[in-house]
Each structure stands twice: as structure tokens, then as C-alpha cells.
Short mmCIF file of C-alpha atoms and ligand atoms in Angstrom, two decimals:
data_model
loop_
_atom_site.label_atom_id
_atom_site.label_comp_id
_atom_site.label_asym_id
_atom_site.label_seq_id
_atom_site.Cartn_x
_atom_site.Cartn_y
_atom_site.Cartn_z
CA MET Y 1 -63.22 23.02 3.03
CA THR Y 2 -63.93 19.54 1.93
CA GLY Y 3 -65.92 17.48 4.41
CA ALA Y 4 -64.03 14.90 6.39
CA ASN Y 5 -65.32 11.99 4.33
CA SER Y 6 -65.62 13.56 0.92
CA PRO Y 7 -64.42 11.66 -2.16
CA ASP Y 8 -61.67 14.26 -2.64
CA ARG Y 9 -60.25 13.60 0.79
CA ARG Y 10 -60.53 9.81 0.58
CA ARG Y 11 -58.87 9.73 -2.81
CA PHE Y 12 -55.89 11.64 -1.54
CA LEU Y 13 -55.52 9.46 1.53
CA ALA Y 14 -55.40 6.36 -0.65
CA ALA Y 15 -52.73 7.81 -2.89
CA GLY Y 16 -51.01 9.98 -0.32
CA ALA Y 17 -48.07 7.79 0.58
CA ALA Y 18 -47.07 7.26 -3.02
CA VAL Y 19 -47.45 10.90 -3.93
CA LEU Y 20 -45.40 12.14 -1.01
CA GLY Y 21 -42.84 9.38 -1.01
CA ALA Y 22 -41.51 9.59 -4.51
CA ALA Y 23 -40.42 12.51 -6.61
CA ALA Y 24 -42.48 12.42 -9.76
CA SER Y 25 -40.73 11.17 -12.84
CA ALA Y 26 -39.22 13.67 -15.23
CA GLN Y 27 -41.43 12.56 -18.11
CA LEU Y 28 -44.50 13.95 -16.35
CA TRP Y 29 -43.09 17.46 -16.43
CA LEU Y 30 -44.79 19.23 -19.27
CA PRO Y 31 -42.61 21.22 -21.64
CA GLY Y 32 -43.05 24.96 -21.94
CA THR Y 33 -40.82 26.55 -19.32
CA ALA Y 34 -37.56 26.77 -21.19
CA ARG Y 35 -35.45 28.75 -18.75
CA ALA Y 36 -34.13 25.85 -16.70
CA ALA Y 37 -31.03 26.31 -14.57
CA GLN Y 38 -27.84 26.25 -16.59
CA THR Y 39 -25.64 25.47 -13.62
CA THR Y 40 -25.19 21.85 -12.66
CA LEU Y 41 -25.98 21.65 -8.98
CA PRO Y 42 -25.00 18.97 -6.48
CA ASP Y 43 -27.51 16.16 -5.95
CA GLY Y 44 -30.21 16.61 -3.34
CA VAL Y 45 -31.12 20.26 -3.88
CA PHE Y 46 -34.65 19.51 -2.65
CA SER Y 47 -33.57 17.83 0.60
CA LEU Y 48 -35.65 20.29 2.66
CA GLY Y 49 -38.84 19.32 0.83
CA VAL Y 50 -41.73 21.53 -0.22
CA ALA Y 51 -44.36 23.50 1.66
CA SER Y 52 -47.30 25.82 1.13
CA GLY Y 53 -49.03 28.38 3.26
CA ASP Y 54 -51.36 31.31 3.94
CA PRO Y 55 -54.22 30.14 1.71
CA LEU Y 56 -56.45 32.71 -0.01
CA PRO Y 57 -59.63 31.96 -1.97
CA ASP Y 58 -57.61 32.38 -5.17
CA GLY Y 59 -54.02 31.92 -4.06
CA ILE Y 60 -51.38 30.12 -2.09
CA VAL Y 61 -47.68 30.51 -1.27
CA LEU Y 62 -45.50 27.66 -2.54
CA TRP Y 63 -42.15 27.18 -0.86
CA THR Y 64 -38.89 25.31 -1.23
CA ARG Y 65 -35.25 26.00 -0.45
CA LEU Y 66 -32.36 24.62 -2.46
CA ALA Y 67 -29.93 23.02 0.00
CA PRO Y 68 -27.89 20.02 -1.15
CA ASP Y 69 -25.82 20.26 2.07
CA PRO Y 70 -28.53 21.48 4.46
CA LEU Y 71 -26.67 21.31 7.78
CA HIS Y 72 -23.60 23.20 6.52
CA GLY Y 73 -24.92 26.44 5.10
CA GLY Y 74 -26.87 24.82 2.27
CA GLY Y 75 -24.08 23.91 -0.15
CA MET Y 76 -25.25 26.09 -3.03
CA PRO Y 77 -23.04 28.17 -5.33
CA ASP Y 78 -23.11 31.91 -4.66
CA GLU Y 79 -25.35 32.75 -7.59
CA VAL Y 80 -29.00 33.22 -8.52
CA VAL Y 81 -30.59 29.95 -9.63
CA PRO Y 82 -33.84 29.80 -11.65
CA VAL Y 83 -36.36 27.27 -10.33
CA GLU Y 84 -39.33 26.13 -12.37
CA TRP Y 85 -42.62 25.53 -10.57
CA GLU Y 86 -46.00 24.25 -11.58
CA ILE Y 87 -49.35 23.74 -9.89
CA ALA Y 88 -52.07 21.41 -11.08
CA GLU Y 89 -55.59 20.29 -10.29
CA ASP Y 90 -54.64 16.63 -10.04
CA GLU Y 91 -52.10 14.66 -8.08
CA ARG Y 92 -50.36 13.41 -11.24
CA LEU Y 93 -49.89 17.00 -12.39
CA ARG Y 94 -51.53 16.45 -15.76
CA LYS Y 95 -53.98 19.35 -15.44
CA VAL Y 96 -51.47 22.13 -14.83
CA VAL Y 97 -53.21 25.47 -14.23
CA CYS Y 98 -50.21 27.67 -13.69
CA ARG Y 99 -46.43 27.51 -14.01
CA GLY Y 100 -43.47 29.83 -13.95
CA VAL Y 101 -39.86 30.39 -13.01
CA ALA Y 102 -38.79 31.76 -9.63
CA GLN Y 103 -35.31 33.00 -8.78
CA ALA Y 104 -33.59 31.34 -5.83
CA ARG Y 105 -31.26 34.05 -4.53
CA PRO Y 106 -28.20 33.45 -2.38
CA GLU Y 107 -29.11 36.45 -0.19
CA TYR Y 108 -32.26 34.54 0.81
CA GLY Y 109 -30.50 31.22 1.30
CA HIS Y 110 -31.75 30.04 -2.12
CA SER Y 111 -35.28 29.87 -0.75
CA VAL Y 112 -38.19 30.16 -3.16
CA HIS Y 113 -41.54 31.75 -2.28
CA VAL Y 114 -44.06 31.68 -5.12
CA ASP Y 115 -47.26 33.66 -4.47
CA VAL Y 116 -49.60 31.90 -6.92
CA ARG Y 117 -52.87 33.67 -7.76
CA GLY Y 118 -55.78 32.91 -10.07
CA LEU Y 119 -56.70 29.62 -8.42
CA ARG Y 120 -60.21 28.40 -7.65
CA PRO Y 121 -61.54 28.56 -4.07
CA ASP Y 122 -61.91 25.64 -1.70
CA ARG Y 123 -60.10 22.97 -3.65
CA SER Y 124 -56.95 20.89 -3.54
CA TYR Y 125 -53.97 21.54 -5.80
CA TRP Y 126 -50.69 19.72 -6.33
CA TYR Y 127 -47.35 21.36 -7.07
CA ARG Y 128 -43.64 20.74 -7.54
CA PHE Y 129 -40.38 22.43 -8.44
CA ARG Y 130 -37.55 21.63 -10.87
CA THR Y 131 -34.04 22.94 -11.33
CA SER Y 132 -30.84 21.66 -12.88
CA GLY Y 133 -32.50 18.39 -13.88
CA GLN Y 134 -33.71 17.66 -10.35
CA ILE Y 135 -37.40 17.49 -9.44
CA SER Y 136 -38.88 18.02 -5.99
CA ALA Y 137 -41.41 15.83 -4.26
CA VAL Y 138 -45.02 16.65 -5.11
CA GLY Y 139 -46.83 18.72 -2.50
CA ARG Y 140 -50.55 19.05 -1.99
CA THR Y 141 -52.23 22.22 -0.87
CA ARG Y 142 -55.66 23.76 -0.59
CA THR Y 143 -57.18 27.17 -1.25
CA ALA Y 144 -59.53 28.94 1.16
CA PRO Y 145 -63.28 28.98 0.49
CA HIS Y 146 -64.99 31.68 -1.56
CA PRO Y 147 -65.28 34.89 0.49
CA HIS Y 148 -69.09 34.71 0.49
CA SER Y 149 -69.30 31.04 1.32
CA LYS Y 150 -71.28 30.51 4.52
CA GLY Y 151 -71.54 26.76 4.85
CA GLY Y 152 -69.13 23.90 4.69
CA SER Y 153 -66.66 22.74 7.25
CA LEU Y 154 -63.07 23.48 8.05
CA ARG Y 155 -60.59 21.13 9.69
CA ILE Y 156 -57.71 22.92 11.45
CA ALA Y 157 -54.78 21.27 13.24
CA LEU Y 158 -53.18 23.37 16.01
CA ALA Y 159 -49.50 22.66 16.70
CA SER Y 160 -46.61 24.27 18.54
CA CYS Y 161 -43.31 23.65 20.32
CA GLN Y 162 -41.20 21.05 18.56
CA ASN Y 163 -37.92 20.72 20.44
CA TRP Y 164 -35.66 18.47 18.36
CA GLN Y 165 -33.67 17.41 21.40
CA ASN Y 166 -36.77 16.35 23.35
CA GLY Y 167 -38.05 13.90 20.77
CA TYR Y 168 -39.19 12.84 17.33
CA PHE Y 169 -42.08 14.75 15.81
CA THR Y 170 -44.36 11.69 15.89
CA PRO Y 171 -47.65 13.63 16.29
CA TYR Y 172 -47.32 14.76 12.66
CA ALA Y 173 -47.71 11.19 11.41
CA ASP Y 174 -51.15 11.13 13.00
CA MET Y 175 -51.92 14.65 11.81
CA LEU Y 176 -51.17 13.55 8.26
CA ALA Y 177 -53.69 10.72 8.60
CA GLN Y 178 -56.30 13.16 9.96
CA ASP Y 179 -55.91 15.22 6.79
CA PRO Y 180 -56.49 18.80 8.02
CA ASP Y 181 -57.40 21.56 5.56
CA VAL Y 182 -54.83 23.80 7.21
CA VAL Y 183 -52.15 23.52 9.92
CA LEU Y 184 -51.86 26.40 12.37
CA PHE Y 185 -48.42 26.54 14.01
CA VAL Y 186 -48.22 29.05 16.87
CA GLY Y 187 -44.53 29.08 17.71
CA ASP Y 188 -41.32 27.39 18.82
CA TYR Y 189 -40.71 25.85 15.41
CA ILE Y 190 -37.04 25.55 16.38
CA TYR Y 191 -35.29 25.83 19.72
CA GLU Y 192 -32.16 27.92 19.98
CA SER Y 193 -30.66 25.82 22.77
CA ALA Y 194 -27.11 24.47 22.53
CA PRO Y 195 -26.54 20.80 21.60
CA SER Y 196 -27.11 18.41 24.50
CA SER Y 197 -26.68 14.66 24.76
CA SER Y 198 -29.41 14.19 27.34
CA GLY Y 199 -32.32 13.59 24.93
CA PRO Y 200 -33.12 11.25 22.07
CA ARG Y 201 -31.76 13.67 19.44
CA ARG Y 202 -29.01 16.27 19.48
CA HIS Y 203 -28.95 19.76 18.00
CA GLU Y 204 -26.45 20.45 15.22
CA GLY Y 205 -23.64 22.94 15.73
CA THR Y 206 -21.60 23.73 18.79
CA GLY Y 207 -23.76 26.25 20.66
CA GLU Y 208 -26.79 28.51 20.35
CA PRO Y 209 -27.30 30.09 16.91
CA TYR Y 210 -26.50 33.78 16.59
CA THR Y 211 -25.59 34.24 12.92
CA LEU Y 212 -27.72 33.76 9.81
CA VAL Y 213 -25.83 30.64 8.75
CA GLN Y 214 -26.21 29.14 12.22
CA TYR Y 215 -29.99 29.74 12.20
CA ARG Y 216 -30.23 28.32 8.67
CA ASN Y 217 -28.48 25.16 9.80
CA ARG Y 218 -30.85 24.82 12.76
CA TYR Y 219 -33.99 25.16 10.58
CA ALA Y 220 -32.51 22.75 8.07
CA GLN Y 221 -31.92 20.16 10.77
CA TYR Y 222 -35.55 20.40 11.93
CA ARG Y 223 -36.75 19.96 8.35
CA THR Y 224 -34.97 16.61 8.16
CA ASP Y 225 -37.62 15.13 10.47
CA PRO Y 226 -39.59 12.92 8.06
CA ASP Y 227 -42.98 13.45 9.71
CA LEU Y 228 -42.56 17.23 9.67
CA LEU Y 229 -41.44 17.12 6.05
CA ALA Y 230 -44.46 15.03 5.03
CA MET Y 231 -46.92 17.29 6.88
CA HIS Y 232 -45.56 20.36 5.14
CA ALA Y 233 -46.01 18.62 1.80
CA SER Y 234 -49.58 17.61 2.56
CA ALA Y 235 -51.44 20.77 3.63
CA PRO Y 236 -50.99 24.54 3.76
CA TRP Y 237 -49.58 25.95 7.00
CA VAL Y 238 -50.27 29.25 8.71
CA VAL Y 239 -47.31 30.00 10.95
CA THR Y 240 -46.19 32.48 13.54
CA PHE Y 241 -43.18 32.48 15.85
CA ASP Y 242 -42.84 32.63 19.63
CA ASP Y 243 -39.64 33.09 21.62
CA HIS Y 244 -37.39 30.14 20.78
CA GLU Y 245 -37.12 31.07 17.11
CA VAL Y 246 -34.83 33.80 18.51
CA ASP Y 247 -34.02 33.53 22.23
CA ASN Y 248 -35.91 32.26 25.30
CA ASP Y 249 -38.43 34.80 26.65
CA TRP Y 250 -37.25 37.73 24.56
CA ALA Y 251 -39.45 40.84 24.51
CA GLY Y 252 -39.17 43.54 21.84
CA GLU Y 253 -35.45 44.23 21.56
CA ILE Y 254 -34.70 42.86 25.03
CA PRO Y 255 -33.09 39.40 25.23
CA GLN Y 256 -33.54 36.90 28.05
CA ASP Y 257 -30.16 37.86 29.53
CA PRO Y 258 -29.26 41.50 28.70
CA ASP Y 259 -26.02 41.13 30.67
CA LYS Y 260 -24.71 38.57 28.20
CA GLN Y 261 -26.20 40.07 25.01
CA PRO Y 262 -25.64 43.82 24.57
CA HIS Y 263 -28.38 45.63 22.66
CA ASP Y 264 -26.46 45.82 19.37
CA ALA Y 265 -25.62 42.14 19.51
CA PHE Y 266 -29.24 41.21 20.21
CA VAL Y 267 -30.52 43.38 17.35
CA ALA Y 268 -28.07 41.55 15.06
CA ARG Y 269 -29.39 38.26 16.44
CA LEU Y 270 -33.02 39.27 15.81
CA THR Y 271 -32.07 40.26 12.26
CA ALA Y 272 -30.44 36.88 11.58
CA ALA Y 273 -33.24 34.91 13.26
CA PHE Y 274 -36.05 36.68 11.35
CA GLN Y 275 -34.25 36.32 8.05
CA ALA Y 276 -33.82 32.58 8.58
CA TYR Y 277 -37.45 32.34 9.70
CA TYR Y 278 -38.66 33.98 6.50
CA GLU Y 279 -36.38 31.82 4.38
CA HIS Y 280 -37.85 28.61 5.82
CA MET Y 281 -41.55 29.43 6.07
CA PRO Y 282 -44.27 29.45 3.39
CA VAL Y 283 -45.21 33.09 3.95
CA ARG Y 284 -45.85 36.04 1.61
CA ALA Y 285 -43.41 38.79 0.67
CA SER Y 286 -45.09 40.98 3.31
CA ALA Y 287 -43.07 38.91 5.81
CA ILE Y 288 -39.69 39.73 4.28
CA PRO Y 289 -37.87 41.16 7.31
CA ASP Y 290 -36.75 44.76 7.49
CA GLY Y 291 -33.64 44.35 9.60
CA PRO Y 292 -34.71 43.37 13.13
CA HIS Y 293 -38.43 43.74 12.29
CA ILE Y 294 -40.80 41.28 10.63
CA GLN Y 295 -44.51 41.69 9.88
CA MET Y 296 -46.23 38.55 11.12
CA TYR Y 297 -49.56 39.61 12.57
CA ARG Y 298 -52.14 39.17 9.87
CA ARG Y 299 -55.61 37.86 9.07
CA LEU Y 300 -56.76 34.94 6.99
CA GLU Y 301 -60.37 34.41 5.95
CA PHE Y 302 -62.14 31.09 5.49
CA GLY Y 303 -65.27 32.32 3.77
CA ARG Y 304 -67.89 33.59 6.20
CA LEU Y 305 -67.19 30.62 8.44
CA ALA Y 306 -63.99 31.68 10.18
CA ARG Y 307 -61.69 34.66 10.42
CA LEU Y 308 -58.23 33.80 11.74
CA ASN Y 309 -56.33 36.61 13.46
CA VAL Y 310 -52.68 35.62 13.83
CA LEU Y 311 -51.01 37.61 16.62
CA ASP Y 312 -47.43 38.64 17.30
CA THR Y 313 -46.99 38.57 21.08
CA ARG Y 314 -43.19 39.06 21.04
CA GLN Y 315 -42.08 42.06 19.01
CA PHE Y 316 -44.29 44.72 20.57
CA ARG Y 317 -44.58 43.60 24.19
CA SER Y 318 -43.26 45.27 27.31
CA ASP Y 319 -40.49 43.40 29.09
CA GLN Y 320 -41.73 40.71 31.49
CA VAL Y 321 -42.41 41.78 35.07
CA THR Y 322 -41.28 39.85 38.12
CA SER Y 323 -44.05 40.33 40.68
CA GLN Y 324 -47.82 40.04 41.09
CA ALA Y 325 -48.14 43.75 41.74
CA ALA Y 326 -46.10 44.70 38.68
CA ALA Y 327 -48.23 42.46 36.44
CA GLN Y 328 -51.14 44.80 37.17
CA ASP Y 329 -49.35 47.90 35.88
CA PRO Y 330 -51.72 49.41 33.29
CA SER Y 331 -48.84 50.70 31.16
CA LEU Y 332 -47.77 47.14 30.21
CA THR Y 333 -48.64 45.97 26.72
CA MET Y 334 -48.54 42.58 25.04
CA LEU Y 335 -49.61 43.66 21.56
CA GLY Y 336 -48.50 47.27 21.27
CA ALA Y 337 -51.03 50.01 20.49
CA GLU Y 338 -51.10 49.49 16.72
CA GLN Y 339 -51.60 45.72 16.79
CA LYS Y 340 -54.18 45.99 19.56
CA GLN Y 341 -56.28 48.40 17.51
CA TRP Y 342 -55.84 46.20 14.43
CA LEU Y 343 -57.10 43.21 16.43
CA LEU Y 344 -60.09 45.02 17.90
CA ASP Y 345 -61.08 46.43 14.51
CA GLY Y 346 -60.81 42.98 12.96
CA LEU Y 347 -62.91 41.40 15.68
CA HIS Y 348 -65.66 44.03 15.73
CA ASP Y 349 -65.89 44.30 11.92
CA SER Y 350 -65.80 40.58 11.30
CA PRO Y 351 -68.41 39.03 9.02
CA ALA Y 352 -67.38 35.56 10.20
CA ARG Y 353 -69.28 33.07 12.31
CA TRP Y 354 -66.11 32.20 14.25
CA ASN Y 355 -63.42 34.67 15.26
CA LEU Y 356 -60.25 32.68 15.87
CA ILE Y 357 -57.26 34.28 17.54
CA ALA Y 358 -53.89 32.56 17.22
CA SER Y 359 -51.96 33.68 20.29
CA GLN Y 360 -48.53 32.21 20.92
CA ILE Y 361 -49.07 32.25 24.66
CA MET Y 362 -51.92 31.33 26.99
CA MET Y 363 -54.67 33.90 27.58
CA ALA Y 364 -56.74 32.27 30.36
CA GLU Y 365 -55.49 32.51 33.91
CA THR Y 366 -53.03 30.02 35.39
CA ASP Y 367 -52.94 30.47 39.15
CA ILE Y 368 -50.14 28.23 40.42
CA LEU Y 369 -50.49 29.22 44.10
CA PRO Y 370 -52.80 26.75 45.86
CA GLY Y 371 -55.42 28.38 48.07
CA GLU Y 372 -55.53 32.04 49.02
CA GLY Y 373 -53.85 34.54 46.69
CA LYS Y 374 -52.56 34.09 43.15
CA LEU Y 375 -49.26 33.43 41.41
CA TRP Y 376 -48.95 33.84 37.64
CA TYR Y 377 -46.47 33.09 34.87
CA TYR Y 378 -45.35 36.55 33.82
CA ASP Y 379 -44.38 35.64 30.25
CA ALA Y 380 -48.01 34.66 29.44
CA TRP Y 381 -51.04 36.98 29.18
CA ASP Y 382 -51.37 36.73 32.99
CA GLY Y 383 -48.29 38.97 33.22
CA TYR Y 384 -50.12 41.69 31.26
CA GLN Y 385 -53.31 41.77 33.34
CA VAL Y 386 -54.81 45.12 32.41
CA GLU Y 387 -54.49 44.70 28.64
CA ARG Y 388 -55.64 41.05 28.83
CA ASN Y 389 -58.68 41.87 30.92
CA ALA Y 390 -59.66 44.77 28.65
CA LEU Y 391 -59.42 42.45 25.65
CA LEU Y 392 -61.58 39.84 27.37
CA ARG Y 393 -64.23 42.46 28.10
CA GLU Y 394 -64.29 43.24 24.37
CA PHE Y 395 -64.84 39.54 23.67
CA ALA Y 396 -68.30 39.89 25.19
CA GLU Y 397 -69.28 41.89 22.08
CA ILE Y 398 -67.56 39.58 19.55
CA ARG Y 399 -69.21 36.72 17.69
CA ASN Y 400 -67.81 33.38 18.89
CA PRO Y 401 -64.23 34.23 19.86
CA VAL Y 402 -61.92 31.22 20.27
CA VAL Y 403 -58.25 31.56 21.21
CA LEU Y 404 -55.72 29.01 19.95
CA SER Y 405 -52.42 29.05 21.84
CA GLY Y 406 -49.19 27.20 22.53
CA ASP Y 407 -46.06 27.77 24.63
CA ARG Y 408 -47.17 25.89 27.75
CA HIS Y 409 -46.17 22.37 26.64
CA LEU Y 410 -49.45 21.23 28.13
CA THR Y 411 -53.00 20.82 26.96
CA MET Y 412 -54.99 23.44 28.82
CA ILE Y 413 -58.55 24.04 27.65
CA SER Y 414 -60.42 26.82 29.39
CA ASP Y 415 -63.38 29.10 29.44
CA LEU Y 416 -62.35 32.69 28.88
CA LYS Y 417 -63.86 34.99 31.50
CA THR Y 418 -64.04 38.75 31.90
CA ASP Y 419 -62.59 38.71 35.42
CA TYR Y 420 -60.68 35.79 36.89
CA ALA Y 421 -60.75 37.43 40.32
CA ASP Y 422 -64.52 36.89 40.31
CA PRO Y 423 -65.49 33.23 39.85
CA ASP Y 424 -69.01 34.30 38.88
CA SER Y 425 -67.85 36.60 36.08
CA ARG Y 426 -69.13 36.14 32.58
CA VAL Y 427 -67.79 33.47 30.21
CA VAL Y 428 -66.95 35.20 26.92
CA GLY Y 429 -65.09 32.58 24.89
CA ALA Y 430 -62.95 29.46 24.84
CA GLU Y 431 -59.23 28.80 24.69
CA PHE Y 432 -57.27 25.76 23.54
CA VAL Y 433 -53.60 25.53 24.52
CA GLY Y 434 -52.44 22.87 22.13
CA THR Y 435 -49.76 20.99 24.15
CA SER Y 436 -46.50 20.44 22.21
CA ILE Y 437 -45.30 18.32 19.34
CA SER Y 438 -42.23 17.13 21.27
CA SER Y 439 -41.14 19.75 23.83
CA ASN Y 440 -40.78 18.33 27.36
CA GLY Y 441 -40.59 14.81 25.83
CA ASP Y 442 -42.51 11.91 27.37
CA GLN Y 443 -43.77 13.28 30.67
CA ASP Y 444 -44.71 11.21 33.71
CA GLN Y 445 -48.49 11.63 33.53
CA ALA Y 446 -49.13 10.52 37.11
CA ALA Y 447 -46.60 13.01 38.43
CA PHE Y 448 -48.13 15.76 36.29
CA HIS Y 449 -51.64 15.14 37.53
CA ALA Y 450 -50.48 14.78 41.15
CA GLN Y 451 -48.95 18.25 40.88
CA TRP Y 452 -51.53 20.02 38.73
CA ASP Y 453 -54.92 18.49 39.53
CA PRO Y 454 -55.00 20.12 42.99
CA LEU Y 455 -54.72 23.50 41.24
CA LYS Y 456 -58.05 22.96 39.49
CA ALA Y 457 -59.82 24.33 42.57
CA ASP Y 458 -57.97 27.61 42.05
CA ASN Y 459 -58.64 27.56 38.32
CA PRO Y 460 -62.29 26.49 37.90
CA HIS Y 461 -62.26 27.73 34.27
CA TRP Y 462 -59.98 24.85 33.26
CA LYS Y 463 -61.94 22.10 31.48
CA VAL Y 464 -59.11 19.74 30.50
CA ILE Y 465 -55.44 19.74 31.48
CA ASP Y 466 -52.96 17.11 30.31
CA ALA Y 467 -49.26 16.57 29.64
CA HIS Y 468 -49.18 14.19 26.65
CA ARG Y 469 -47.39 15.30 23.49
CA GLY Y 470 -49.59 15.89 20.46
CA TYR Y 471 -51.79 18.55 18.91
CA HIS Y 472 -55.44 19.64 18.75
CA LEU Y 473 -57.79 19.01 15.85
CA PHE Y 474 -60.85 21.19 15.18
CA ASP Y 475 -63.80 20.45 12.92
CA ILE Y 476 -65.55 23.76 12.48
CA ASP Y 477 -68.94 24.37 10.93
CA ARG Y 478 -71.52 27.08 11.43
CA HIS Y 479 -73.14 25.25 14.35
CA GLY Y 480 -70.09 24.46 16.43
CA ILE Y 481 -66.52 23.33 16.82
CA ASP Y 482 -65.76 19.71 17.58
CA ALA Y 483 -62.30 19.53 19.09
CA GLN Y 484 -60.08 16.53 19.70
CA VAL Y 485 -56.95 16.42 21.81
CA ARG Y 486 -54.84 14.04 19.73
CA VAL Y 487 -51.91 12.56 21.66
CA VAL Y 488 -49.12 10.05 21.08
CA ASP Y 489 -47.74 7.47 23.50
CA THR Y 490 -44.13 8.50 22.87
CA VAL Y 491 -41.80 10.94 21.16
CA VAL Y 492 -38.56 9.25 22.22
CA ARG Y 493 -38.90 6.74 19.38
CA PRO Y 494 -39.49 7.59 15.71
CA THR Y 495 -42.93 5.94 15.60
CA ALA Y 496 -45.80 6.19 18.04
CA THR Y 497 -49.36 5.10 18.72
CA PRO Y 498 -51.86 7.97 18.52
CA SER Y 499 -55.15 8.28 20.36
CA THR Y 500 -57.79 10.82 21.33
CA TYR Y 501 -57.26 11.97 24.91
CA ALA Y 502 -60.36 14.20 25.06
CA ARG Y 503 -63.23 15.48 22.92
CA LEU Y 504 -64.75 18.89 23.42
CA ARG Y 505 -67.43 21.03 21.85
CA VAL Y 506 -67.85 24.76 21.45
CA GLU Y 507 -71.43 25.60 20.53
CA ALA Y 508 -71.98 28.64 18.29
CA GLY Y 509 -73.68 31.40 20.25
CA ARG Y 510 -72.84 29.87 23.61
CA PRO Y 511 -69.47 31.10 24.97
CA GLY Y 512 -67.23 28.53 26.63
CA VAL Y 513 -66.23 24.95 25.99
CA GLU Y 514 -67.51 21.61 27.29
CA GLU Y 515 -65.97 18.16 27.35
CA VAL Y 516 -68.17 15.60 25.59
FE1 LIG P 601 -42.07 25.90 23.58
#
């Protein structure tokens, strides 16, 4: 948790472009790991770059996937390939603290997940991979603070929804410059939609992915975006999926269109989609899928400053309802009984100053019916009223709960309240819906505000709504959270001009959020 202007951070920013842009020379690799790959592999095995994720005080997951022909199944021979890795305390990798050999297995798409332990808390590390005479780019990562650490600051970037066909991932260029300690990605890393010529970029393939190879190709295409690649190489990510990593609006084992996808076929699709997700994400072995199931809800600790609860709002939910009355059925669940209890236990037992909840989908109310009565989106928490409202009542007893969401392709920043039917009900927390990296493309802002601003009267808990593409940036310390809505002027071209659309503050001990 280096401060925003610390020497460590400034040094990296000065050297960052060179470090990320060029694979380090072979001479810098220290001898000592003799078991290099015997097979000669095609050039470009590290085309998908490097990544790291799920930081611990003493550990980090390092990731790469060998794919010399990334858009056509990967292009690797059908054999196990040893991959050397090393992690160092300096960007030139002279002070190596740990190294080893990982096995890239064909059954996992030749992905490599190294769960490094024994590192020091709250500091930057640099890492790289080597196989068959080829060396990866150098990545930088960062461990979490010491478990007992109470002070310091934490900079989190919140991102979601990067539809390749809607635009270039230009917000990541700005995110890189803002140098977050960790990136939180809350879903829609890929979109499963068929190729279309209507946007600035076109999906690979000939239709929606259903098989493992098709999902691999889709992830590989997304990883060819240079800004996404650079952001993965520059900070650890904490990821979870939403619907489009599998199928629009799926719920449990129910697809969007059960008529077109019989149950067996959809279970096979879930199995393929989760496997490809694991293969491409810097997550621990606990996330290795078991058929059509994957364990993604989990907690990460940032000292005593912040506890991050990452939810899974897809696998355990009831199917979406289709009416206002049905949304109030108390038998509906978003989290499932087990995850709900896990969340409540983790909130009530938390030693942390801030209790962050990464929810794929929006928790605060969105009433889209002007005037009398309400109309909700049933895929969001609004469609699961009883469970949502019970959770919000619990928030009243939790220390500084803040929900970080995605899905909406809008910035929506709200107070969380115990009862949205009662405008005078208690404010119990804050929610940030972090717009989208590229999904929905460049929206007509005037048209958006003409349509949505009149709804503010029906939704007085909304503090900021906006339709620019971008992400949210949070500087968290024990006194408060300073939030910025960082936006770009375009995603239809590969480069963009970033700016701050809004600044907000959440004060510790005072539920709710205010624009500043
Ligand atoms: Fe999305």
C-alpha cells in the first residue's frame, strides 16, 4: 500500500514503459534452474502476456499461458511443457527472491498458475517466465499489507464490461498511469456474442463460443488488446465473472434461452466457459473448476484497512422473475444459502475498517418508472427484493460497508438504504457502479441525460449518474475513501483523452457518499 506519491511508485512510473515494452534480455536470467523445456516451440509463446492476482501478505499468483497461435487454439504441441519463473525485488530482476519450474499442461490450455509464497508484505515485485529459449515480458505486482497493519493507504481501480466489438479498451491506458495497487474486475471480461461488423472491432470465430477451444480463442483475442495486456502486467488483479463469460443473463444452470439450449448442452457450455475462465485468469488452484462448478466467492484482506468480499451472483441465484410482484417472492435468492451465510459471517466478524463487497450487479434501487409506482431490472439485486433488503438491514450493523459493482454500463453512485420504499429510511452504506471499459461504446451523453435525469426524482439515493466509458479509482485510508470517476472521450479509436468526471468522498463512520 504505497502512498500515491511515494518514491517506489514514482520510480516505477518513470521506468514503466521500458519495463513493460521490452522482454528482458536473456543475459539477465540468472542460472540455476536447469530444467528448461527440451522441445523447440514456435515463436511467440508469450503472446498473451503475463498477469498476477489475488495478493496475500506473503504471496501472489503469477500467470501466463503459452499460445504462439492464440486465436486458433493456441498452437502448442500436445505435451506438458516446463516453464521457468522467477520473482525479484527489483525491476531489473537482479535481486531474485524465488524461482522455480511450473508445468504448462495441454489439458489446461498450457496455462501456468504459480502460487508464490514467502514474500514480504506491502511491496512491489517483478517477475517473468522462460521456456524453450523464449522469455516473457516482465510483470510487476504487489503483495497485500501485513495482516496487523492499520495505517497506510490502498488504491483500487474498479473495472468491468469490456466488449471487444464496442470499442478499444482505452480506459486501461489511463488506469496504468494512475498506478493502482490492485485492479478489481467485477465481470464481463469477454462477451460471448457472435461476430458483428457494426462496431469498431469484430469478434473472432463464426458464432457464439460453446466449446472449450472456442472460449479459449475468445479470451485470447481479448488479451491482444495492448492496454489490457499492459494493465495485467502492471498490477495484481482480483477478478470475478458475471454473465457474459458464459451466456447473457444465465442463472445457475439455466441459460438465457432454455428453448435453444437444452440442460445438458448448457451444462457442457458452463463447463467449457469456466475452464477457459480459469485458464486465463490469475487465480489460485481453489478456482480450478469441477465440471460446471467453479469456486469464485472469496475474501481478500488488506491489513486491518480493508476486507474485500468477492461475490458470485450467478451460480447460486434463482432464475430471473418477470414481474414486480414476483420480484418480492421471499423464496428468491441471489447468493444461495451457503454464500449468504459466508458473507454475513465475514461482515460481522471483520476486523477491517472498510468492508468492501464486490458484487457483479447493482445493489441500490433503479426505479425506471417515472412517477407513481416502480419498475425494476430483474437481473439486478432489485429482482431479489427480500434477500437484498435483508442484507441491507444487516449493513446497519457492519463497519463501513461499500459495494463495488458493474453490469450496468453506466456510472451509478448511490447511498444504500434499508428500505427504498421509504425515502426517509436509514442510509447504511455506499455503492459505486463502475461504468464499463468499452461496453455500449461512445454513448450520446445528452441523450442519456435527457432520458435518465428525470428519473432522479424517483431515485433520490443516486448521487452521480453518467454514461461515459471508464472506471472508478479509490484512494482508501482509515479516515475515508476518495473516489474518482475516470472517463475517456472515446473507445472507438485506439487512443483517448482521459479526465475526471466526478469526485466523491465516503467518510469513515458516516454511511453514504457525497460528491465533492
Ligand atoms: Fe456488461
